[in-house]
Coordinates of C-alpha atoms in Angstrom, one line a residue:
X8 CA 76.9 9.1 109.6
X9 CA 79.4 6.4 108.6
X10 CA 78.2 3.0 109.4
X11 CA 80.8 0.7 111.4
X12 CA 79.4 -2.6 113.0
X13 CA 82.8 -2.3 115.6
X14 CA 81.0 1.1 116.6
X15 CA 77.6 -0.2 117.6
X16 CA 76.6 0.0 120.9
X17 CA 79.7 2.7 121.8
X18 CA 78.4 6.1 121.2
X19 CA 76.0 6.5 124.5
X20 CA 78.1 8.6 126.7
X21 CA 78.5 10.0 123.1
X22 CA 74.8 10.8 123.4
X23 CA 74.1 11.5 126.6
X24 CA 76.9 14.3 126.7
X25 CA 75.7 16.0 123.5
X26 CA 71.7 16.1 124.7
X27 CA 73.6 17.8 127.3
X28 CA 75.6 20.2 125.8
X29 CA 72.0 20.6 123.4
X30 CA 70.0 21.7 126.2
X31 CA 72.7 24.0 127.7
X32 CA 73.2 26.0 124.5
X33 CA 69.5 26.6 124.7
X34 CA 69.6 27.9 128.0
X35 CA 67.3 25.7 130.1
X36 CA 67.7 23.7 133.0
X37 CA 66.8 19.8 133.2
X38 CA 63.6 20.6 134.9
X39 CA 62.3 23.0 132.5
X40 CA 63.2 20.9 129.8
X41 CA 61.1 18.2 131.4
X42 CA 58.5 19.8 131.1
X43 CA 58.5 21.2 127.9
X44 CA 59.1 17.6 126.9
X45 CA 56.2 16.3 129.4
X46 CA 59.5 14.2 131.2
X47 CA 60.3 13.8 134.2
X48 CA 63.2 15.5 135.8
X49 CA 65.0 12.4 136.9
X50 CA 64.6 10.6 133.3
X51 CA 66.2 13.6 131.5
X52 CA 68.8 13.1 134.3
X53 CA 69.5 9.9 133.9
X54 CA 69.8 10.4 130.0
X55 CA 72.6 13.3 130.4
X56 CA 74.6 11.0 133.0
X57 CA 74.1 8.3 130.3
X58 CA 72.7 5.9 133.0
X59 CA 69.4 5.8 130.9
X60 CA 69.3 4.8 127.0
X61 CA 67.0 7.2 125.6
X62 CA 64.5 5.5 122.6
X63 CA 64.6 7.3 119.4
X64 CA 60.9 8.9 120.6
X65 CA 62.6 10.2 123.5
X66 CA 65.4 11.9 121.7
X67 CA 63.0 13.5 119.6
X68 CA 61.2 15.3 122.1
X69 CA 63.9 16.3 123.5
X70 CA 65.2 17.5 120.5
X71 CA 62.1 19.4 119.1
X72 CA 61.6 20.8 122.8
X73 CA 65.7 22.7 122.3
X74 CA 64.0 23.8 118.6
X75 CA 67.0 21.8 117.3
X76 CA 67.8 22.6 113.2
X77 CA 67.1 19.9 111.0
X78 CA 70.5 19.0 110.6
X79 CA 71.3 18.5 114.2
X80 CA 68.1 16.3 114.3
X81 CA 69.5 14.3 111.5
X82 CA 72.9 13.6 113.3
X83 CA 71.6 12.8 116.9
X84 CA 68.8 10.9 116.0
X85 CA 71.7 8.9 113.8
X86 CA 74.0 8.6 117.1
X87 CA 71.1 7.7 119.0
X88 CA 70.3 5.0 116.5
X89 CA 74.0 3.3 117.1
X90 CA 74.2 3.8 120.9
X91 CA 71.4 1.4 120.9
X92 CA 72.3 -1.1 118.8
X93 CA 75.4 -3.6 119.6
X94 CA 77.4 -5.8 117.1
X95 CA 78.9 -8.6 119.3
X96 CA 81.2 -10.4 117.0
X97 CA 82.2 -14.4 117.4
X98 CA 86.0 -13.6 117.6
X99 CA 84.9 -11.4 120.8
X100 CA 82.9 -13.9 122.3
X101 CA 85.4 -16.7 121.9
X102 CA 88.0 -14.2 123.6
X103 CA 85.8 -13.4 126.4
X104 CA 84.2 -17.1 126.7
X105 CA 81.4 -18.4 124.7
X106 CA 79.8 -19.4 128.3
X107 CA 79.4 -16.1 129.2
X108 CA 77.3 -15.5 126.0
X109 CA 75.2 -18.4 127.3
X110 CA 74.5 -16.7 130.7
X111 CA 73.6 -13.6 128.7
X112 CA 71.2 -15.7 127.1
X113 CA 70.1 -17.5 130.4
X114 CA 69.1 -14.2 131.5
X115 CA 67.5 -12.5 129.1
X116 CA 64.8 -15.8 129.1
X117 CA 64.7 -15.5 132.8
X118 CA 63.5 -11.9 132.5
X119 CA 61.0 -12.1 129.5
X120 CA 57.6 -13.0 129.5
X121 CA 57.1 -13.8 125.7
X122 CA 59.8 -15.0 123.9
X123 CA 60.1 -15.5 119.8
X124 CA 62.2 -17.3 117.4
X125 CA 62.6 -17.2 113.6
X126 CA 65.2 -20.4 112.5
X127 CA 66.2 -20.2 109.4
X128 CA 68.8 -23.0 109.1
X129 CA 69.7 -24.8 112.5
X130 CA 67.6 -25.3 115.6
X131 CA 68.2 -23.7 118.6
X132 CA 69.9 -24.5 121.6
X133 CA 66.4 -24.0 124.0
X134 CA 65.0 -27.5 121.3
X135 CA 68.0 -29.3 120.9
X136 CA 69.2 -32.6 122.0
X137 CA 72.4 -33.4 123.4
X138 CA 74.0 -34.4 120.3
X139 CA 72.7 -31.8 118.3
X140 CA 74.4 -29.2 120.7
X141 CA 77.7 -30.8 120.4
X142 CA 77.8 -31.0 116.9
X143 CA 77.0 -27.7 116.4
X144 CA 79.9 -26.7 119.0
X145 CA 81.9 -29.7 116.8
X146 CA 84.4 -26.7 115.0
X147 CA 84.5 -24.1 117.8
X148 CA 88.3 -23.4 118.2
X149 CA 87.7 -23.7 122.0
X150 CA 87.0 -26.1 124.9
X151 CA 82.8 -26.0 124.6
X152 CA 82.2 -28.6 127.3
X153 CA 81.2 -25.4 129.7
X154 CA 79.0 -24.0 126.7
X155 CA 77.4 -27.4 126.3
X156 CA 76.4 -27.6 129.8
X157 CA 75.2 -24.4 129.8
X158 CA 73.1 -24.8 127.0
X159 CA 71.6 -28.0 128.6
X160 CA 70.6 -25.9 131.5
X161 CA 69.0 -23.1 129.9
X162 CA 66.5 -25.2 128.7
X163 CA 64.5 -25.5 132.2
X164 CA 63.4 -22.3 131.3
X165 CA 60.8 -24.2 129.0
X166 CA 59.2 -25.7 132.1
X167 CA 57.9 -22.6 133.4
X168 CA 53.9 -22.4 132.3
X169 CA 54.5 -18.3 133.2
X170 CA 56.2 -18.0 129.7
X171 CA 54.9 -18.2 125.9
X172 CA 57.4 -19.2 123.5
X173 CA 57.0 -19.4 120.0
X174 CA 59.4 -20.8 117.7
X175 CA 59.2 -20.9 113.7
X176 CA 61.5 -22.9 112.1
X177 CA 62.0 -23.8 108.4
X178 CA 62.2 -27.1 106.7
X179 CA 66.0 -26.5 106.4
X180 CA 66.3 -25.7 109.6
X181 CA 64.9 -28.9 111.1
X182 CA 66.1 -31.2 108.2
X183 CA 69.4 -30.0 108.1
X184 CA 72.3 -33.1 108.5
X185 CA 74.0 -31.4 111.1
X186 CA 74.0 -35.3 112.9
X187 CA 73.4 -38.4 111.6
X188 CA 69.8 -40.1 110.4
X189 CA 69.8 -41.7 113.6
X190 CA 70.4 -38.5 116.0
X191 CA 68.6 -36.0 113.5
X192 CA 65.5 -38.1 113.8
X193 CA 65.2 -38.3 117.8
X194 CA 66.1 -34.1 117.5
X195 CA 62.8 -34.1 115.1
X196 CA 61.3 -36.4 117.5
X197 CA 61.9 -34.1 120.2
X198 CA 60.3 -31.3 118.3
X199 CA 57.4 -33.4 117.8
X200 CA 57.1 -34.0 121.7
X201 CA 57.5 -30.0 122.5
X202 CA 54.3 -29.1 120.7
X203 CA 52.3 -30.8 122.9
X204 CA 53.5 -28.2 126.1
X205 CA 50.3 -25.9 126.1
X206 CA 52.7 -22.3 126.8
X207 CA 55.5 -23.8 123.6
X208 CA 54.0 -23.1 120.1
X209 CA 56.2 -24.9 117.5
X210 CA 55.6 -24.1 113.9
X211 CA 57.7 -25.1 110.5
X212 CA 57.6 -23.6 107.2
X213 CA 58.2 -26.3 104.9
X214 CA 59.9 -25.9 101.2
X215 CA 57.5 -25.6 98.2
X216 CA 53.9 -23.8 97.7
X217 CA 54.1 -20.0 97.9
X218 CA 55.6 -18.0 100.9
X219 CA 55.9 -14.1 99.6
X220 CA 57.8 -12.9 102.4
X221 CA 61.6 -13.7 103.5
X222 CA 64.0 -13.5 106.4
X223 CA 67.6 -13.5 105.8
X224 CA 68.7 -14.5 109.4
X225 CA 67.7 -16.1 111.9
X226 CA 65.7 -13.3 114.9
X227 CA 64.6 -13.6 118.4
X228 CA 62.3 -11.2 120.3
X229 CA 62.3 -10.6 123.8
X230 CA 59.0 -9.4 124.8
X231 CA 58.6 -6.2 123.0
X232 CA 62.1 -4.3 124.2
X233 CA 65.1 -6.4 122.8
X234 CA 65.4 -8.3 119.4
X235 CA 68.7 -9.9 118.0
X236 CA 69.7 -11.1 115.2
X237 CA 72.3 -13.8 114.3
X238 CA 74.1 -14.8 111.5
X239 CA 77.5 -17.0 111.5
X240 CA 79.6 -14.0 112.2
X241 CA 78.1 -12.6 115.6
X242 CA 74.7 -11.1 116.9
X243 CA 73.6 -7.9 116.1
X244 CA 71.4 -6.7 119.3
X245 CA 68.4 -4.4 118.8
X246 CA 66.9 -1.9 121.7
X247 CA 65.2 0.3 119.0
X248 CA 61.0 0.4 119.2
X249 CA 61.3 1.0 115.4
X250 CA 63.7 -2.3 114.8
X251 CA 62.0 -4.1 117.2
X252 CA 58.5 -3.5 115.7
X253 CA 60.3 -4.3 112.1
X254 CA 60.9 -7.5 113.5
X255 CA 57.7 -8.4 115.6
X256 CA 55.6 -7.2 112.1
X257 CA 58.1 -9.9 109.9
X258 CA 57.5 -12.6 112.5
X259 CA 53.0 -11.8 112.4
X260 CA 53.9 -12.4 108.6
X261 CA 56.3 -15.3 108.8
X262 CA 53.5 -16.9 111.5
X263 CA 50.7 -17.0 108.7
X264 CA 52.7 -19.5 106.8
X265 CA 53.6 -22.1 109.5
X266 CA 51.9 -25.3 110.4
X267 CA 51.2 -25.6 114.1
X268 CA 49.2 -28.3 115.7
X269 CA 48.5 -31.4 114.5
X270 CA 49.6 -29.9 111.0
X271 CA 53.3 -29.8 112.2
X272 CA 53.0 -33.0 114.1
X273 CA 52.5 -34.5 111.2
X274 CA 54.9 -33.1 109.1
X275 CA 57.0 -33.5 111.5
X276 CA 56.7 -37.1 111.9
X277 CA 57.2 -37.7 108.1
X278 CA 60.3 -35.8 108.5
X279 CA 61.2 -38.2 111.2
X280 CA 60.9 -40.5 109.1
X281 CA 62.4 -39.9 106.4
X282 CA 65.8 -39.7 108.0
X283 CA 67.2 -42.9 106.5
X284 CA 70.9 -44.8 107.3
X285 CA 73.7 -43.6 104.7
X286 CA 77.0 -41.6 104.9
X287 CA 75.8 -38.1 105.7
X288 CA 77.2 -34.6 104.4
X289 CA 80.3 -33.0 106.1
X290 CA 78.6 -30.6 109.0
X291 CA 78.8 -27.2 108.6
X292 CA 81.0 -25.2 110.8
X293 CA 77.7 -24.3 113.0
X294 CA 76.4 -21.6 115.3
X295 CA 79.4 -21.7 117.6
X296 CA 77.4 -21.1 120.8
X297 CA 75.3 -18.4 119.5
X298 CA 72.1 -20.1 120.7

C-alpha cells in the first residue's frame, strides 16, 4: 500500500466497511464471529459501524477467525495501520486555528495520567516562560496572542500531584538562542525551579561523552494509548500499540543517558550561567504552536 501522509487517519470507515464485507463473505454473523474471536458482540459492532478503532491485535483476530489469505491479511492489516495514524500538517492547523490545536493539547493532558516528552531542539510550551512562547510564535503568519494565552493556561496542568510527567530535553534544546542571554537564562532558571516539584522529573542530555542511541524528532506519550510526533512541518499522531511501544522502548533508552536530580540542577545552573550579554543569532522560524 502506497504511503501518503495527506491519507493518514482517513481510511477507517475504509476499514470498518471491509471487516464487514470480510465477515459476510465468510458467512457468519457478528455474534459468531465474536466468539470465535473471544469478542464481544458489541465491540465487533462497533468496529463495522466504524464507531470503534480496532488495534492491529484486533484486526488480526478478526482476520485469522474469517481464515483470511495471506494477502488479504497483508492489505487490511496495512489499512488498519493508516486509519490509525493522523498527519496534521501546519498549513491545516493555521487554516483551522492554531488555538484549537492548543485545546487538543489541553485535553489530552487533562485526560492522561503519565505524560512523556523527548525535546530535541526547543522546549516545550508546558516549561516555557512567557517570552519564550512568544518568540517561538515570533514568525507564525497569524495573530498568536489567543495561542499564547492558551499555552499559558495549559500549564496549570503541572500543578496537579495526580500526574507524573517526565520531560528529556537535550543540551540544544535548552541552550538554544531562541531569546536573548537575559530571557534564555530565567527560561533555564525556570527549568531549574521545576525539578524540585516531586510528580515533574526533568532530565537533559548534554553534548559530548557517548550516547549510542538517537531520536530524530521531538515525541510525546500519553499514558500508553497515544504518542505523537512533531517536527517543523506538522504532528504525526500515533494510536498503534506497536508505535506506541516503539516509542515508550526509545524513551526507557533515551532516560538512561539523562541527568536528573541534583545532576541536572547543576548542569543546569552552569548553563544559566553561561548565558552572557552580546548580539544573539537570528531565531529560527520555531514550533508555530505545536507545543
Amino acid at each position: 500500500m502506497t504511503f501518503d501522509p495527506e491519507l493518514l487517519g482517513q481510511p477507517k470507515q475504509e476499514l470498518a466497511a471491509l471487516l464487514k464485507e470480510l465477515r459476510k463473505r465468510a458467512g457468519l454473523s457478528g455474534d459468531r464471529l465474536a466468539k470465535r474471536c473471544d469478542m464481544s458482540q458489541s465491540s465487533i459492532s462497533r468496529i463495522e459501524n466504524g464507531k470503534t478503532q480496532p488495534s492491529l491485535v484486533d484486526v488480526e483476530r478478526i482476520l485469522r477467525a474469517l481464515g483470511a489469505p495471506a494477502e488479504v491479511v497483508a492489505e487490511v492489516t496495512a489499512l488498519a495501520r493508516l486509519a490509525g495514524t493522523q498527519w496534521q500538517d501546519i498549513r491545516a492547523m493555521r487554516r483551522k486555528g492554531l488555538d484549537k490545536k492548543q485545546a487538543e493539547l489541553a485535553a489530552l493532558e487533562s485526560s492522561s495520567t503519565e505524560l512523556r516528552y523527548f525535546l530535541l531542539s526547543m522546549i516545550t510550551g508546558l516549561l516555557s516562560t512567557p517570552e519564550y512562547i512568544q518568540a517561538s510564535l515570533a514568525h507564525s503568519p497569524v495573530d498568536t496572542r489567543e495561542v499564547v494565552a492558551r499555552k499559558l493556561a495549559r500549564q496549570e496542568v503541572l500543578r496537579n500531584p495526580a500526574k507524573r510527567f517526565t520531560f528529556i530535553l537535550t543540551e540544544q534544546a535548552v541552550r538554544w538562542p531562541l531569546v536573548p542571554p537575559e530571557a534564555l537564562a530565567a527560561q533555564i532558571d525556570r527549568l531549574e525551579k521545576l525539578t524540585h516539584v516531586p510528580h515533574i522529573r526533568i532530565g537533559v542530555i548534554p553534548l559530548g561523552g557517548y550516547v549510542p542511541v538517537a531520536a530524530l524528532d521531538t515525541f510525546t506519550i500519553y499514558d500508553r494509548t497515544l504518542a505523537t510526533v512533531e517536527n517543523t512541518m506538522g504532528v504525526l499522531i500515533l494510536r498503534d500499540s506497536r508505535d506506541i511501544d516503539a516509542h515508550l522502548e526509545l524513551f526507557s533508552q533515551l532516560e538512561t543517558f539523562a541527568l536528573f536530580g541534583d545532576d541536572a540542577r547543576e548542569r543546569l545552573s552552569a548553563w544559566s550561567a553561561a548565558c552572557g550579554g552580546g548580539r544573539p543569532p537570528a531565531s529560527p522560524s520555531g514550533s508555530d504552536g505545536h507545543r
